[in-house]
Amino acid sequence: MKKLNLLNFKLGFRLAITITTLLFIILSILLYLNSKNESERVSGEYRRDINVISKLLTNTSAEYILSYDLAQLDLMLKNVMDIPSIIEASFVNNKGQSLSFLKKDNQKTNYIESYSFPIVSNNEEIGKLELKTSLKNVQEDIKKRFRNSFLISLGFSVLLILTLLFFLDRIILKQIVELTKASRKLSEGDLEVSAKVVSSDELAELAKTFNETVIKLKKLDDERVTVFQNSKLASMGELAGGIAHEINNPLMIIKGNVGYISKHLGKADFANKVKVLESLEAIESTIERMSSIITSLLKLSRNNVNESMRPHKVKEIFENVTPLLLEKFKLSGVKTNILEIEKFMNIEFCCKPLSLSQVLLNLGNNAFDALESNNVENPFINFEIKDYEDQIEIAVVNNGPIIEEKIREKILQPFFTTKEVGKGTGLGLSLSKKIIEQHQGKFFLDNDPELTRFVIQIPKTLNCSST
Amino acid sequence: MKLLILLFGLFFGICTASAKVYTFAVVPQYSATQIKETWQPFLNFLSEKTGEKFELIVEKTIPLFEEGLKNQKYDFAYANPYHFVYFNKIGHYHAFARAKDKKIEGIIVVKKDLPIESIKELEGKQLAFPAPAAFAATLLNLAELKKQGIITEPTYVKNHENVYKGVARGLFTAGGGVKRTFNVLDNETSSELKILHTTKAYTPHAFVYHSRVNKPFIEKIQSTLILLESDKSGISFLNSMKIKGLIISKDIDWNDVRELGIDLEL
């Protein structure tokens, strides 16, 4: 019993109470029926005894009644009164005179029965024997016995509860506790958990099945991580393809400036010095731009499936994607306000920043593809941030063609894509939705009639300890 | 040796057979045990003083005792005054002693809460008596009622206790008894009763002998009676009987009883 914890106490107690209560009710009913039978049996026995006694008395008392032998009649009644159930007895002659009468002092008022037996002599009724009985003592004795039995069964029930608790703990609850512990760990995301098998019954089978299920879950999770990572790499690959092509431009700029510097480095006039310095500054800023692009790529390429939820500023989410998107947009002439939303950058909330960057990157890429494939005039991709009291809303808006209704319904389903074969995986939006749901937020396509607007809403009340 | 034993036995048997044993019957007014406890010391006293043997006879009922007197079964008897008068008249039994300073009287009891003040009010009523021949309780009372011309309806209820209980329970208007039995009644019954009438005092029970017993022996017995009061067994007997002693009596001492004119056939 030492090992009883709250769980098996609750379950075991309920089980024990239920079984014991049922047993107790059955026992009580049986006891009640038994005492009723006993009462009837004893009452019957007493009535039979009284009949026998009365027969004896009526046979022998005739002579005494006729001769008014009151002393003998008194003696007979005195003997009769020794019978506990008889409380009153009298001999009455045929004139209605009471010849002898005896009554017990402690007169009982319950269960009274009256009897009258004729006394006959020479075929003539010469008197009567009248008796009054009370089975109160008998009934009280039976009640007392019932009460004692009831108390014994109550005690037995308590004992049964304790015994059941002991055996339930030993036989059933131990395995259930193991399963509960393992389930709790699993619900907390621990896929390494396994339930200890402590018995060899159906519950043990359940524990084994649970362990097998956990192994399969782990496998599925691994696959999910791989898919997620692949999808991300695909998005990044798409992006990087464009960036790699264009990264040549800054390299060309660097190359040109380096050539200019080496050409004018020997001419030490002031004008040339200024030119050289300008070239060096241009090289430096170009290198910085390239560095930030590469840093972003590196960060995003990391496996962020199991990143933890912590307080982060909006800035941290955007700085992972801004260099990548900005470079891409700039090269294709897509306007964006990504650098103009500075005032929201210090808003802090619980999130997984890399995962959210991944969502923004997906949305930015999708918007860019939509604009480019449809040759939209004056294309733009804007980022809108709204700071509500209870949530933060980030929307990615573009002026590409409005998504048709029939596509809107499927757009968040996995493996659905409108891109040409080999370009899209069809997982971007569905994974984005999953990431936002991990943040207990909402992800949806707004019903804006003129612009395509994907909205992310994340509650600020999110608990940072959750994953 | 065998012959010697046989001769001894024969001699002893002859000696035993020759010794006379007198029968002494006592009227069974009490239980046999009580009678034996009271009377055996008296018989022991007589045996001691006279050198003769006495056997106590206690009949089961008074009628059996009367039957015994009628059949002249007893050598001696202690009988009530009417028994004596009746059997004396026949001529078989005579008195030789009676209790000293003692008279016998009957009483009539009624229920306390009844407004009866005189025996005249008992006219036509049902009265309880122990037995038809009970001297003091029945015969004396009935004789006196008869003398006063009061006719009642007697019912015989076997013993004094039943008389008193019957009256106390309202079964009879009145009942006949004697003071001695009334005084030893249980409280429950006696508290319900009052003595309405006491008869005149009459000569008490008689110590009688059958005429077959020789006169000198009777005289010898009479001469020893004075020694009763100084003898251990005698004192025991007198105490049990609640009498002071015995005095020598003659048949004529019961003339007062004869004068009542009781004609009950026994």
XYZ file of C-alpha atoms in Angstrom:
733
model
C 0.000 0.000 0.000
C 2.992 2.271 0.422
C 3.230 2.712 -3.342
C -0.324 3.974 -3.659
C -0.290 7.278 -5.413
C -3.174 9.619 -6.110
C -4.059 7.995 -9.403
C -4.368 4.409 -8.310
C -5.945 5.541 -5.087
C -8.709 7.283 -7.017
C -9.272 4.452 -9.468
C -8.720 1.694 -6.940
C -10.915 3.417 -4.399
C -13.726 3.800 -6.898
C -13.434 0.164 -7.925
C -13.208 -1.034 -4.348
C -16.098 1.173 -3.237
C -18.267 0.010 -6.133
C -17.596 -3.675 -5.541
C -17.926 -3.343 -1.783
C -21.080 -1.243 -1.953
C -22.691 -3.806 -4.224
C -21.640 -6.604 -1.917
C -22.769 -4.641 1.110
C -26.189 -3.981 -0.424
C -26.574 -7.661 -1.330
C -25.469 -8.691 2.171
C -27.877 -6.232 3.788
C -30.781 -7.476 1.691
C -29.921 -11.083 2.536
C -29.627 -10.215 6.219
C -32.946 -8.391 6.150
C -34.694 -11.294 4.433
C -33.073 -13.739 6.836
C -34.144 -11.751 9.897
C -37.675 -11.533 8.490
C -37.754 -15.300 7.991
C -36.247 -15.786 11.426
C -38.888 -13.531 12.937
C -41.674 -15.480 11.239
C -40.108 -18.800 12.176
C -39.689 -17.854 15.838
C -43.197 -16.379 15.978
C -44.526 -19.631 14.510
C -42.594 -21.658 17.062
C -43.983 -19.567 19.896
C -47.531 -19.968 18.601
C -47.046 -23.724 18.410
C -45.642 -23.765 21.966
C -48.617 -21.781 23.189
C -51.005 -24.212 21.544
C -49.273 -27.141 23.214
C -49.267 -25.432 26.606
C -52.880 -24.398 26.295
C -53.892 -27.963 25.452
C -52.130 -29.185 28.575
C -53.677 -26.495 30.743
C -57.208 -26.851 29.461
C -57.067 -30.615 29.969
C -55.913 -30.417 33.575
C -57.652 -27.267 34.759
C -61.272 -28.415 34.317
C -61.356 -30.138 37.690
C -59.904 -27.079 39.442
C -62.353 -24.729 37.762
C -65.298 -26.837 38.809
C -64.068 -27.026 42.400
C -62.950 -23.401 42.602
C -59.457 -24.603 43.447
C -58.005 -21.162 42.937
C -54.670 -22.018 44.546
C -54.089 -24.744 41.955
C -55.219 -22.465 39.119
C -52.866 -19.759 40.410
C -50.039 -22.264 40.503
C -50.745 -23.303 36.916
C -50.761 -19.716 35.707
C -47.593 -18.989 37.660
C -45.861 -21.763 35.732
C -47.295 -20.465 32.463
C -45.933 -17.002 33.182
C -42.413 -18.438 33.175
C -42.738 -18.519 29.386
C -41.144 -15.220 28.282
C -43.618 -14.409 25.524
C -46.709 -14.707 27.751
C -47.551 -11.435 29.447
C -51.053 -12.102 30.730
C -52.994 -15.267 31.570
C -56.342 -15.942 33.145
C -58.870 -18.675 33.838
C -62.456 -17.567 33.376
C -65.451 -19.727 34.271
C -68.641 -20.030 32.251
C -70.237 -17.307 34.350
C -67.601 -14.940 33.029
C -65.897 -14.759 36.444
C -62.141 -14.415 36.433
C -60.966 -17.226 38.707
C -57.285 -16.619 38.392
C -55.423 -13.826 36.687
C -51.726 -13.091 36.375
C -49.987 -10.301 34.536
C -46.327 -9.416 34.157
C -45.334 -6.080 35.633
C -43.295 -4.818 32.716
C -46.227 -4.820 30.352
C -45.132 -4.873 26.706
C -47.239 -2.981 24.258
C -45.823 -4.300 21.019
C -46.535 -7.435 19.020
C -49.464 -8.406 21.295
C -51.515 -11.417 20.374
C -54.563 -12.671 22.299
C -55.659 -16.281 22.570
C -58.733 -17.901 24.094
C -58.901 -21.658 24.619
C -62.147 -23.302 25.771
C -62.067 -25.622 28.802
C -64.466 -28.508 28.455
C -65.766 -31.011 30.968
C -68.281 -33.706 30.025
C -68.776 -32.091 26.610
C -69.746 -28.816 28.227
C -67.708 -25.641 28.114
C -67.054 -24.719 31.714
C -64.584 -21.925 31.181
C -61.772 -20.455 29.147
C -58.053 -20.057 29.322
C -57.167 -16.598 28.050
C -53.599 -15.731 27.131
C -51.923 -12.597 25.896
C -48.489 -12.821 24.351
C -45.972 -10.277 23.259
C -43.144 -11.233 20.966
C -41.430 -7.955 21.699
C -38.524 -9.640 23.450
C -38.174 -12.119 20.651
C -38.454 -9.433 17.998
C -35.958 -7.270 19.855
C -33.590 -10.195 20.041
C -33.935 -10.745 16.297
C -33.442 -7.023 15.655
C -30.374 -7.063 17.844
C -29.006 -10.033 15.942
C -29.771 -8.223 12.650
C -28.012 -5.101 13.925
C -24.958 -7.113 14.969
C -24.843 -8.922 11.642
C -25.219 -5.583 9.870
C -22.283 -4.135 11.793
C -20.212 -7.232 11.089
C -20.983 -6.945 7.378
C -20.074 -3.244 7.532
C -16.756 -4.136 9.130
C -16.287 -6.872 6.579
C -16.957 -4.342 3.813
C -14.313 -1.962 5.137
C -11.886 -4.862 5.306
C -12.862 -5.794 1.778
C -12.207 -2.242 0.559
C -8.709 -2.345 2.037
C -8.041 -5.828 0.659
C -9.316 -4.847 -2.769
C -7.226 -1.687 -2.718
C -4.194 -3.766 -1.841
C -4.767 -6.335 -4.576
C -5.913 -3.806 -7.163
C -2.733 -1.898 -6.528
C -0.683 -5.060 -6.855
C -2.452 -6.631 -9.807
C -4.071 -3.953 -11.949
C -3.158 -0.467 -10.904
C 0.600 -0.842 -11.069
C 0.442 -1.474 -14.815
C -2.132 1.303 -15.277
C 0.124 3.711 -13.410
C 3.032 2.776 -15.660
C 0.873 3.339 -18.735
C -0.408 6.660 -17.382
C 3.118 7.895 -16.677
C 4.246 6.931 -20.169
C 1.160 8.509 -21.786
C 1.759 11.729 -19.887
C 5.375 11.863 -21.100
C 4.199 11.130 -24.633
C 1.685 13.962 -24.430
C 4.561 16.221 -23.421
C 6.307 15.277 -26.681
C 8.713 12.707 -25.368
C 8.886 10.131 -28.160
C 11.630 8.187 -26.408
C 9.223 7.064 -23.708
C 8.223 3.462 -23.094
C 5.796 1.935 -20.583
C 7.376 -0.533 -18.205
C 5.717 -3.963 -18.494
C 5.127 -5.135 -14.921
C 2.519 -7.839 -15.393
C 1.689 -10.607 -17.808
C -1.972 -10.026 -18.462
C -4.110 -7.998 -20.870
C -2.787 -4.792 -19.336
C 0.735 -5.943 -20.129
C -0.410 -6.488 -23.712
C -1.787 -2.953 -23.696
C 1.556 -1.636 -22.435
C 3.397 -3.517 -25.190
C 1.002 -2.155 -27.818
C 1.516 1.318 -26.388
C 5.293 0.929 -26.717
C 4.955 -0.257 -30.325
C 2.699 2.723 -31.069
C 5.290 5.083 -29.616
C 7.976 3.548 -31.848
C 5.754 4.065 -34.895
C 5.004 7.598 -33.812
C 8.711 8.265 -33.521
C 9.211 6.956 -37.025
C 6.400 9.147 -38.343
C 7.836 12.138 -36.552
C 11.236 11.514 -38.086
C 9.588 11.358 -41.478
C 7.700 14.564 -40.728
C 10.960 16.303 -39.813
C 12.559 15.068 -43.027
C 9.607 16.262 -45.113
C 9.622 19.576 -43.339
C 13.331 20.000 -43.863
C 13.119 18.946 -47.485
C 10.328 21.370 -48.082
C 12.327 24.121 -46.495
C 15.403 23.272 -48.473
C 13.285 23.263 -51.603
C 12.024 26.757 -50.817
C 15.519 27.885 -50.065
C 16.875 26.189 -53.147
C 14.348 28.033 -55.196
C 15.408 31.260 -53.596
C 19.056 30.489 -53.675
C 18.863 29.712 -57.394
C 17.788 33.253 -58.097
C 20.167 34.685 -55.536
C 23.170 32.715 -56.815
C 22.619 34.125 -60.249
C 22.403 37.642 -58.947
C 25.187 37.264 -56.398
C 27.462 37.576 -59.412
C 26.472 41.261 -59.688
C 27.934 42.289 -56.328
C 30.927 40.121 -57.142
C 31.237 42.011 -60.436
C 30.919 45.279 -58.515
C 33.631 44.094 -56.138
C 35.734 42.937 -59.070
C 35.306 46.290 -60.926
C 36.119 48.282 -57.828
C 39.129 46.111 -57.075
C 40.371 46.705 -60.692
C 39.757 50.427 -60.337
C 41.671 50.519 -57.065
C 44.621 48.597 -58.419
C 44.694 50.909 -61.475
C 44.584 54.131 -59.488
C 46.407 53.023 -56.372
C 49.752 54.302 -57.752
C 48.370 57.769 -58.572
C 48.546 59.556 -55.320
C 46.569 62.643 -56.192
C 43.678 63.590 -54.009
C 40.999 62.860 -56.560
C 42.217 59.349 -57.097
C 42.437 58.782 -53.359
C 38.788 59.741 -52.983
C 37.865 57.416 -55.844
C 39.812 54.575 -54.241
C 38.133 55.149 -50.876
C 34.699 55.201 -52.531
C 35.512 51.942 -54.290
C 36.630 50.367 -51.007
C 33.388 51.506 -49.296
C 31.366 50.062 -52.172
C 33.253 46.764 -51.793
C 32.654 46.752 -48.054
C 28.900 47.396 -48.294
C 28.546 44.833 -51.068
C 30.384 42.254 -48.929
C 28.143 43.111 -45.953
C 25.021 42.604 -48.113
C 26.319 39.283 -49.334
C 27.269 38.275 -45.809
C 23.772 38.987 -44.505
C 22.248 36.953 -47.354
C 24.515 34.041 -46.583
C 23.887 34.340 -42.832
C 20.141 34.206 -43.450
C 20.524 31.185 -45.687
C 22.626 29.454 -43.067
C 20.177 30.183 -40.280
C 17.183 29.007 -42.217
C 18.890 25.892 -43.477
C 19.293 24.699 -39.886
C 16.926 21.992 -38.673
C 14.450 24.017 -36.643
C 11.753 21.333 -36.239
C 12.282 20.990 -32.514
C 13.130 24.597 -31.705
C 11.684 25.760 -28.425
C 9.148 28.484 -27.757
C 10.747 31.581 -26.264
C 10.035 35.329 -26.153
C 11.344 36.990 -29.301
C 10.988 40.344 -31.013
C 9.376 40.699 -34.430
C 12.728 41.981 -35.631
C 14.362 38.591 -35.041
C 11.808 36.931 -37.298
C 12.174 39.436 -40.107
C 15.966 39.747 -40.067
C 16.228 36.094 -41.114
C 14.216 36.614 -44.268
C 14.601 40.303 -45.185
C 18.016 39.998 -46.863
C 16.892 37.020 -48.917
C 13.561 38.438 -50.021
C 14.820 41.979 -50.468
C 17.572 40.909 -52.810
C 15.193 38.797 -54.830
C 12.474 41.478 -54.997
C 14.944 44.194 -55.887
C 16.376 42.222 -58.793
C 12.928 41.597 -60.263
C 11.616 45.101 -59.674
C 9.071 44.019 -57.052
C 8.381 46.776 -54.609
C 8.150 45.993 -50.893
C 7.673 47.830 -47.596
C 9.741 45.276 -45.680
C 12.172 47.962 -44.592
C 9.453 50.404 -43.637
C 7.776 48.496 -40.795
C 10.433 49.479 -38.307
C 8.001 50.648 -35.606
C 6.677 47.107 -34.981
C 10.076 45.486 -34.793
C 10.334 45.633 -30.991
C 7.065 43.881 -30.248
C 7.916 40.800 -28.221
C 5.892 37.593 -28.017
C 6.332 33.898 -27.503
C 7.252 32.095 -30.660
C 9.647 29.921 -32.560
C 11.386 32.626 -34.621
C 13.042 30.374 -37.196
C 9.747 28.581 -37.862
C 7.937 31.884 -38.321
C 10.773 33.120 -40.612
C 10.204 29.936 -42.599
C 6.486 30.875 -42.929
C 7.327 34.442 -44.057
C 9.859 33.099 -46.554
C 7.265 30.679 -47.967
C 4.669 33.431 -48.262
C 7.204 35.857 -49.799
C 8.350 33.250 -52.334
C 4.784 32.291 -53.248
C 3.836 35.951 -53.722
C 6.928 36.554 -55.822
C 6.177 33.487 -58.033
C 2.572 34.633 -58.459
C 3.641 38.122 -59.534
C 6.402 36.919 -61.837
C 4.438 34.153 -63.541
C 1.566 36.532 -64.261
C 3.698 39.497 -65.391
C 1.851 41.814 -63.039
C 2.371 45.482 -63.641
C 3.870 47.538 -60.812
C 4.171 44.447 -58.664
C 4.491 44.798 -54.916
C 4.707 42.520 -51.907
C 3.986 44.258 -48.633
C 4.168 43.134 -45.031
C 1.504 44.427 -42.633
C 1.887 44.108 -38.847
C -0.955 44.839 -36.433
C -0.410 44.879 -32.705
C -3.639 43.946 -30.935
C -4.070 43.685 -27.223
C -4.314 39.890 -27.243
C -2.615 38.940 -30.481
C -0.187 39.974 -33.119
C -1.190 39.854 -36.778
C 1.255 39.661 -39.681
C -0.079 39.711 -43.224
C 1.788 39.192 -46.516
C 0.008 41.092 -49.277
C 0.613 41.156 -53.049
C -1.206 42.634 -56.006
C -1.077 39.456 -58.034
C -4.194 37.864 -59.499
C -6.919 36.959 -56.990
C -6.906 33.248 -56.136
C -9.957 31.491 -57.484
C -12.561 30.217 -55.057
C -12.091 26.541 -55.967
C -8.324 26.864 -55.399
C -8.778 28.751 -52.109
C -10.458 25.663 -50.624
C -7.478 23.423 -51.408
C -4.658 25.852 -51.024
C -3.742 24.785 -47.491
C -3.849 21.061 -48.243
C -0.492 19.246 -48.399
C 0.961 18.591 -51.852
C -1.405 21.048 -53.547
C 0.422 23.413 -55.901
C -0.396 25.622 -58.841
C 3.266 25.936 -59.793
C 4.739 24.139 -62.753
C 6.077 20.596 -62.198
C 9.469 20.571 -60.484
C 9.154 24.046 -59.098
C 6.906 23.643 -56.062
C 6.573 20.825 -53.512
C 2.985 21.679 -52.524
C 3.956 21.558 -48.867
C 4.811 25.239 -48.196
C 1.376 26.506 -47.178
C 0.313 23.329 -45.350
C 3.544 23.362 -43.309
C 3.078 27.088 -42.669
C -0.411 26.366 -41.361
C 0.977 23.627 -39.093
C 3.663 25.993 -37.722
C 1.063 28.667 -36.928
C -1.143 26.053 -35.285
C 1.824 25.064 -33.121
C 1.702 28.677 -31.948
C -2.050 28.142 -31.246
C -2.660 30.818 -33.854
C -4.614 31.134 -37.094
C -3.394 31.066 -40.671
C -5.760 31.945 -43.490
C -6.225 33.639 -46.868
C -8.133 36.874 -46.386
C -11.190 37.656 -48.487
C -9.735 40.891 -49.849
C -11.403 41.423 -53.284
C -8.410 43.281 -54.792
C -5.282 41.953 -53.134
C -4.000 38.522 -52.166
C -3.524 38.604 -48.411
C -2.246 35.701 -46.260
C -2.825 36.429 -42.577
C -1.004 35.037 -39.533
C -2.547 35.617 -36.072
C -0.637 34.540 -32.986
C -1.969 34.980 -29.446
C 0.219 36.949 -27.076
C -0.974 34.858 -24.152
C 0.954 31.855 -25.381
C 2.857 29.974 -22.721
C 6.569 30.120 -23.430
C 7.197 26.760 -21.813
C 5.133 24.899 -24.424
C 6.847 23.523 -27.520
C -22.439 -72.223 63.161
C -25.290 -72.176 60.605
C -27.581 -73.699 63.184
C -26.601 -71.045 65.709
C -27.470 -68.238 63.298
C -30.804 -69.891 62.496
C -31.703 -70.192 66.182
C -30.710 -66.581 66.824
C -32.815 -65.403 63.879
C -35.804 -67.406 65.075
C -35.532 -65.987 68.591
C -35.161 -62.446 67.297
C -38.140 -62.907 64.939
C -40.357 -64.151 67.777
C -39.332 -61.237 69.974
C -40.101 -58.716 67.201
C -43.437 -60.281 66.351
C -44.548 -60.135 69.961
C -43.967 -56.281 70.296
C -47.271 -54.291 69.762
C -47.160 -51.223 67.457
C -49.979 -48.723 68.006
C -51.237 -46.730 65.023
C -51.676 -43.012 65.519
C -53.510 -41.105 62.767
C -53.568 -37.328 62.502
C -56.290 -35.438 60.641
C -54.520 -34.283 57.387
C -55.192 -30.564 57.595
C -51.589 -29.813 56.573
C -49.079 -31.441 54.267
C -47.796 -34.881 55.177
C -44.257 -33.564 55.698
C -45.454 -30.841 58.013
C -47.549 -33.327 59.991
C -44.656 -35.742 60.342
C -42.297 -32.991 61.495
C -44.787 -31.939 64.181
C -46.091 -35.282 65.360
C -43.136 -37.642 65.181
C -41.500 -36.030 68.271
C -44.784 -36.559 70.192
C -44.923 -40.231 69.238
C -41.233 -40.561 70.176
C -42.111 -39.047 73.538
C -44.959 -41.504 74.075
C -42.772 -44.470 73.093
C -40.099 -43.346 75.436
C -42.419 -42.862 78.347
C -44.623 -45.924 77.851
C -42.137 -48.348 76.331
C -44.577 -49.084 73.520
C -44.173 -48.432 69.814
C -46.319 -45.950 67.857
C -46.678 -45.592 64.089
C -47.739 -42.281 62.620
C -50.435 -42.527 59.934
C -51.027 -39.565 57.623
C -53.815 -40.084 55.127
C -53.786 -38.193 51.869
C -57.159 -36.552 52.380
C -59.566 -35.825 55.219
C -62.252 -38.126 53.736
C -59.698 -40.981 53.804
C -58.997 -40.148 57.423
C -62.725 -40.185 58.152
C -62.922 -43.485 56.320
C -60.141 -44.815 58.570
C -62.058 -43.762 61.697
C -65.226 -45.280 60.330
C -63.360 -48.559 59.699
C -61.756 -48.387 63.163
C -58.391 -48.553 61.477
C -56.473 -46.467 64.033
C -55.678 -47.192 67.669
C -55.193 -43.540 68.353
C -56.108 -40.392 66.433
C -56.034 -36.646 66.548
C -59.418 -35.607 65.162
C -61.418 -32.436 64.874
C -64.256 -31.928 67.400
C -66.976 -33.023 64.990
C -65.044 -36.152 63.964
C -64.790 -37.015 67.604
C -68.428 -36.308 68.428
C -69.561 -38.265 65.369
C -67.406 -41.346 65.918
C -67.815 -41.183 69.678
C -71.552 -41.395 69.162
C -71.043 -44.621 67.243
C -69.109 -45.805 70.270
C -65.679 -46.826 68.996
C -63.557 -43.862 69.940
C -63.136 -41.933 73.214
C -61.236 -38.830 74.156
C -58.245 -38.891 76.483
C -56.685 -35.436 76.002
C -56.930 -32.026 74.355
C -54.907 -28.817 74.135
C -54.555 -26.786 77.294
C -56.075 -23.286 77.370
C -57.255 -23.477 73.788
C -60.647 -23.050 72.220
C -61.581 -23.300 68.600
C -63.562 -20.667 66.694
C -64.594 -20.091 63.130
C -64.567 -16.809 61.174
C -66.577 -15.454 58.265
C -64.689 -13.146 55.922
C -66.032 -10.738 53.291
C -64.414 -8.449 50.771
C -63.236 -5.239 52.408
C -64.896 -2.911 49.946
C -68.314 -4.600 50.237
C -70.816 -2.692 52.409
C -71.686 -5.792 54.479
C -71.718 -5.213 58.215
C -73.653 -8.207 59.597
C -73.985 -11.898 58.843
C -77.709 -11.279 58.318
C -76.812 -9.629 55.026
C -75.470 -12.968 53.851
C -78.966 -14.337 53.465
C -79.284 -16.175 50.141
C -75.689 -15.421 49.171
C -73.111 -17.853 47.867
C -70.520 -18.656 50.547
C -67.275 -20.569 50.204
C -66.146 -23.224 52.677
C -63.124 -25.548 52.579
C -64.941 -28.904 52.992
C -68.293 -30.076 54.316
C -66.766 -31.554 57.495
C -64.222 -28.824 58.201
C -65.149 -28.220 61.814
C -64.368 -24.599 62.579
C -64.403 -23.148 59.056
C -67.536 -24.918 57.855
C -69.504 -26.621 60.612
C -69.242 -23.972 63.331
C -70.046 -21.145 60.907
C -72.937 -22.936 59.248
C -74.309 -24.004 62.632
C -74.316 -20.450 63.921
C -75.834 -19.092 60.661
C -78.476 -21.773 60.903
C -79.156 -20.857 64.519
C -79.825 -17.298 63.420
C -82.034 -18.511 60.595
C -79.709 -17.355 57.842
C -79.889 -19.586 54.806
C -76.873 -19.429 52.477
C -75.652 -21.295 49.456
C -72.421 -23.086 50.485
C -69.765 -24.013 47.962
C -66.877 -26.256 48.972
C -63.550 -25.206 47.508
C -61.177 -27.800 49.036
C -59.113 -25.623 51.372
C -58.942 -22.424 53.358
C -56.670 -20.668 50.829
C -59.241 -21.152 48.073
C -61.960 -19.755 50.376
C -60.026 -16.562 51.003
C -58.944 -16.150 47.361
C -62.482 -16.767 46.110
C -63.883 -14.078 48.419
C -61.046 -11.634 47.613
C -61.667 -12.091 43.863
C -65.384 -11.485 44.253
C -66.401 -15.016 43.306
C -68.177 -15.488 46.638
C -69.867 -12.949 48.884
C -68.289 -14.474 51.982
C -66.283 -17.485 53.131
C -65.668 -19.556 56.234
C -62.232 -20.015 57.760
C -60.251 -19.899 60.975
C -58.053 -17.159 62.399
C -54.912 -19.242 62.215
C -55.130 -19.735 58.418
C -56.360 -16.169 57.899
C -53.333 -14.783 59.744
C -50.841 -16.577 57.515
C -52.468 -15.407 54.263
C -50.426 -13.598 51.637
C -50.764 -9.829 51.759
C -52.332 -9.542 48.344
C -55.329 -11.597 49.483
C -55.581 -10.579 53.138
C -55.508 -6.870 52.247
C -58.726 -7.415 50.280
C -60.569 -9.071 53.172
C -62.116 -8.290 56.544
C -63.454 -10.596 59.280
C -67.191 -10.113 59.432
C -68.000 -12.628 62.178
C -66.276 -14.855 64.702
C -68.144 -17.803 66.171
C -68.241 -18.718 69.832
C -65.212 -20.628 71.155
C -65.560 -24.406 71.233
C -63.595 -27.286 72.683
C -60.689 -27.963 70.322
C -59.463 -31.109 68.525
C -59.544 -34.349 70.485
C -56.845 -36.935 71.191
C -58.863 -40.143 70.860
C -58.271 -43.843 71.421
C -60.095 -46.887 70.177
C -61.946 -48.875 72.794
C -59.792 -51.908 71.944
C -56.821 -50.263 73.633
C -56.731 -51.346 77.247
C -57.630 -48.782 79.838
C -54.480 -49.057 82.005
C -52.366 -48.190 78.991
C -54.543 -45.103 78.361
C -54.122 -44.110 81.963
C -50.387 -44.582 81.656
C -50.365 -42.296 78.639
C -52.488 -39.716 80.418
C -50.082 -39.773 83.342
C -47.134 -38.960 81.092
C -48.791 -35.929 79.430
C -47.770 -33.690 82.329
C -44.144 -34.456 81.471
C -44.512 -33.059 77.952
C -43.635 -29.532 78.974
C -40.294 -30.644 80.447
C -39.282 -33.059 77.714
C -37.213 -32.062 74.678
C -39.382 -33.917 72.177
C -42.484 -32.755 74.044
C -41.457 -29.108 73.885
C -40.746 -29.452 70.141
C -44.247 -30.859 69.656
C -45.947 -28.150 71.755
C -44.094 -25.383 69.934
C -45.044 -26.768 66.533
C -48.674 -27.061 67.604
C -48.529 -23.589 69.182
C -50.154 -24.873 72.387
C -49.094 -24.647 75.986
C -49.652 -28.261 76.903
C -52.118 -31.123 76.949
C -54.758 -31.818 79.531
C -56.614 -35.037 80.310
C -60.102 -34.958 78.827
C -63.339 -36.880 78.902
C -65.977 -37.440 76.239
C -68.341 -35.007 77.900
C -65.905 -32.135 77.398
C -67.237 -31.825 73.834
C -70.833 -31.369 74.841
C -70.698 -27.794 73.516
C -70.107 -29.262 70.093
C -72.844 -31.815 70.528
C -75.202 -28.994 71.441
C -74.727 -27.438 68.001
C -76.859 -30.274 66.693
C -74.785 -30.858 63.578
C -76.145 -33.820 61.694
C -73.605 -34.215 58.956
C -73.154 -37.790 57.808
C -69.530 -38.829 57.507
